[in-house]
Amino acid sequence: MKRITAKISFIIVIALLFYACNAIKRVPDGKNLLVETELLVDGRKVKTEEVTNLIVQKPNTQFLRRPLSLYVYNWAQPNPDSLFAEKFIKDTLRFKRLSKLLSEKQVYRLGESFWHSGVHKFLKKTGEPPVIIDDSRTKKTLYKLQSYYFNEGYFKVKAEAKTDSVGLKKVKSTYTVTLGTAYVIDSISRKIDSPDLDSLYLITEKNSLIKKGERYNSANFEEERNRLTAFFRNNGVYNFQQNYISYDVDTISTGNKANINLLIGNYSYRSGDSLVMKPFEIYKISDVNIYTDNPNSKNKVKITDTVTYNNFNIYSSSKFKYKPKAITDAIFITKGSVYSDLRNNLTSRSLSNFRIFNYPTILYEVNKKDSLSNSLISNIYLSPRKKYTMAPSIDLTHSDIQDFGITANLSLGIRNVFNGAETFDISARGNIGSSQDIANPNDQFFNISEIGLDAKLSFPRILFPFSTDKIIPKNMLPSTQISGGFAKQKNIGLDKENFTSAFNYKWTPKRNNSLSFDLVNIQYVKNINVSNYFNVYRSSYDALNSVSQNYDANPTYYDTDGDLIIESGTNGFLNDVLGANPTIFPSTEDMNEIKNIDDRKNRLTENNFILASSFNYSTSSKKGILDNDFAVFRTKIESAGNVLSLFSGASNQPLGPNGNKTIFDVEYSQYIKTEVEFIKHFEFRKNSVIASRAFIGMAIPYGNSQNIPFSRSYFAGGSNDNRAWQPYSLGPGSSNAQNDFNDANLKIAFNTEYRFKVFGQVRGALFVDVGNIWNFLDNVDISGAQFTGLSSLKDIAVGSGFGIRYDFGFVVARFDFGFKTYNPAKASGDRWFQEYNFSNSVFNVGINYPF
């Protein structure tokens, strides 16, 4: 019976798919579905997206050469309301029967339900209606093609279109463009009426984007207009606008050559009923007025306090609340300087960066006291934000370790703390979560908890004993942050207390570039539940328990099942092998394994004290949120332990249990770490992007350390790394992830992903992830885990797969299936495609794109 039901269900699904896959199902009689377009330019097929985007009518979006979005649309009923009325309302017998079960009102509302109406609306919204060929749109395409190539310098371009039938109610459109000979710029002259403008033009003429001998291109003329407008306005020509620039292009009897004449007239404005024209002039700033608590006009509030500082006039309607220098340091419009859009914008950015004001209003007026009328008064209106803000929030979270979590935050912000535009933020947080990777003997769903308190004091300047303006000028928007925090984490395992503190500088040398320098970054990690180590790291326990069975160990170390007791048995066996007076003498192979287990246990259970300094640099070419063709480069270098080493040596601090130097009885970490990351996005075609990432990171211990703290090490696998492996389950090297949480101090990763639109807000992806982690120049001695040179690159793992994403607009939900393509943990002949199946795949859930 079950088999018959399954067969019937299968037949129904196939029938529905076949019914929906009829592409012309919703094409009216006498109309045709556009299934293909082709563009031929001088006989050559053109697929460049910049040009093909000019085609107004295009076939329905295709996935794997099928119009999947059209099929989804076809699944929907065209008039679900009428069908429901016909079936349930007009059929009086059925209506009466339903009314007895529900009510008349509920029967009518049933027609508005998801099953009868909503599902069809969803399918229509998600899919695409059939693209019906339209002659008016074909003509519009021809016009756009001719305009495009005309602006490219082909003044005699011609375009035609034809439509061919390729099946029942299906057509193909072919556009043919004949370019002709391109026009080349032969000469460039100018006629600039205003002497001041003409003088400025001579300064920048060599930078012109319009050059003799080049093909005429309208885009170059538009960019040159923008460039000249910006140059003039940044050099004092306050009232200049782009529309004053025009070009006269002479092509009469020139033999496919264009003679260009730049025309810039005088400034014109209306005075009463008359149009007045006069030469453009260069304006200087005569006064800078700052209103610290006025929304947009000094006339709305009575001024009661005035301060003059460094040629700035500062006004307030109450007692002055700010240190004058703090405000004026953010203002780049100065008395005596010429007007400049650049200084105007920089002032707006700098004041907004303070976080104590809303976006400022900057207005200019001609100084009426100036007889020449070529000076300006700059009025800067500041609208303060509330001094105190409180913001509670609750978030659902997901990470590489935490499968599901709920986080609650309560933050308090205080602005202008010391009257110098400083801000102080303090926040308390609590988190409960669930993880399958944590030892969970009581089978609790929420087996992770954390509480924390963080505080940060921000200054809109560099705090240093002497001035740094020559090194980091104020136009780089420098800031200083002093932060500290405490967190207590309970994982039904190695519970931790984490203390952090940092003194950080940030500045932006230019747009889309940022620099960050941690002068001091302190982290102290205290492990609370050390005795639970082997309950958490079960792989280490299983390995130790297995080895112990080979030797005649103390029977009190074992439980009734013959397994080592945690913690008395495990510690007793380790002490009998590695203690000062050993009683068990294992083989060389077993001894190495026991030492590795003990070293890892000591490393993960010892308290960590890190005092580091780091430098971060990042740059991005991304121009906006819709830019899909950009590059990002990030690099970091971090050094830890050097200052502590000097202090410990000078103060004769005692040595720790491992023979290392200590600070306050804690062995501190000493290492140098560097990272480089490069991300590149290519816009392959409309709604299609190829995204790539390369990452190399390395942390080398030295001096007081033989390994890297777990919090500063690297891991591989997970939804944002190699998606064919679970987090922490890849590497190191070819060691086959012997531990529960595998980490190392060297990482190499490369990722490439092809992202494309499927239909509606549904996106698809095909990806390849390459990389691994290794131990390098540390004390870890596990077979296959060390990086020994280029030969170790044979252990780079390869994962590949596909993903489905849904774009909600503000966030992207991501679901990826990763398949182990090349597994370095396998024998040499069994590494490629041996686990390339769904049973060995990894399902990843993520928020937003991985890179």
PDB file of C-alpha atoms in Angstrom, residues 189-202 205 228 232 240 244-245 261-266 280:
ATOM      1  CA  SER A 189      39.978  75.178 -28.074  1.00  0.00           C
ATOM      2  CA  ARG A 190      38.303  77.180 -25.326  1.00  0.00           C
ATOM      3  CA  LYS A 191      36.227  80.293 -24.746  1.00  0.00           C
ATOM      4  CA  ILE A 192      36.014  81.157 -21.020  1.00  0.00           C
ATOM      5  CA  ASP A 193      34.435  84.556 -20.332  1.00  0.00           C
ATOM      6  CA  SER A 194      35.516  84.966 -16.674  1.00  0.00           C
ATOM      7  CA  PRO A 195      39.236  85.852 -16.185  1.00  0.00           C
ATOM      8  CA  ASP A 196      39.424  84.089 -12.782  1.00  0.00           C
ATOM      9  CA  LEU A 197      38.027  80.880 -14.274  1.00  0.00           C
ATOM     10  CA  ASP A 198      40.368  81.090 -17.252  1.00  0.00           C
ATOM     11  CA  SER A 199      43.360  81.394 -14.907  1.00  0.00           C
ATOM     12  CA  LEU A 200      42.223  78.382 -12.893  1.00  0.00           C
ATOM     13  CA  TYR A 201      41.649  76.370 -16.064  1.00  0.00           C
ATOM     14  CA  LEU A 202      45.212  76.948 -17.207  1.00  0.00           C
ATOM     15  CA  GLU A 205      44.395  71.994 -18.343  1.00  0.00           C
ATOM     16  CA  LEU A 228      36.272  70.972 -13.820  1.00  0.00           C
ATOM     17  CA  PHE A 232      36.580  75.312  -9.613  1.00  0.00           C
ATOM     18  CA  PHE A 240      29.809  77.684 -10.034  1.00  0.00           C
ATOM     19  CA  TYR A 244      27.832  76.518 -17.106  1.00  0.00           C
ATOM     20  CA  ILE A 245      30.109  74.140 -19.043  1.00  0.00           C
ATOM     21  CA  ASN A 261      35.437  74.112 -28.382  1.00  0.00           C
ATOM     22  CA  LEU A 262      35.024  74.392 -24.566  1.00  0.00           C
ATOM     23  CA  LEU A 263      32.506  77.095 -23.640  1.00  0.00           C
ATOM     24  CA  ILE A 264      32.095  78.575 -20.135  1.00  0.00           C
ATOM     25  CA  GLY A 265      29.958  81.698 -19.831  1.00  0.00           C
ATOM     26  CA  ASN A 266      29.656  84.254 -17.047  1.00  0.00           C
ATOM     27  CA  PHE A 280      32.777  84.405 -11.796  1.00  0.00           C
TER      28      PHE A 280
END
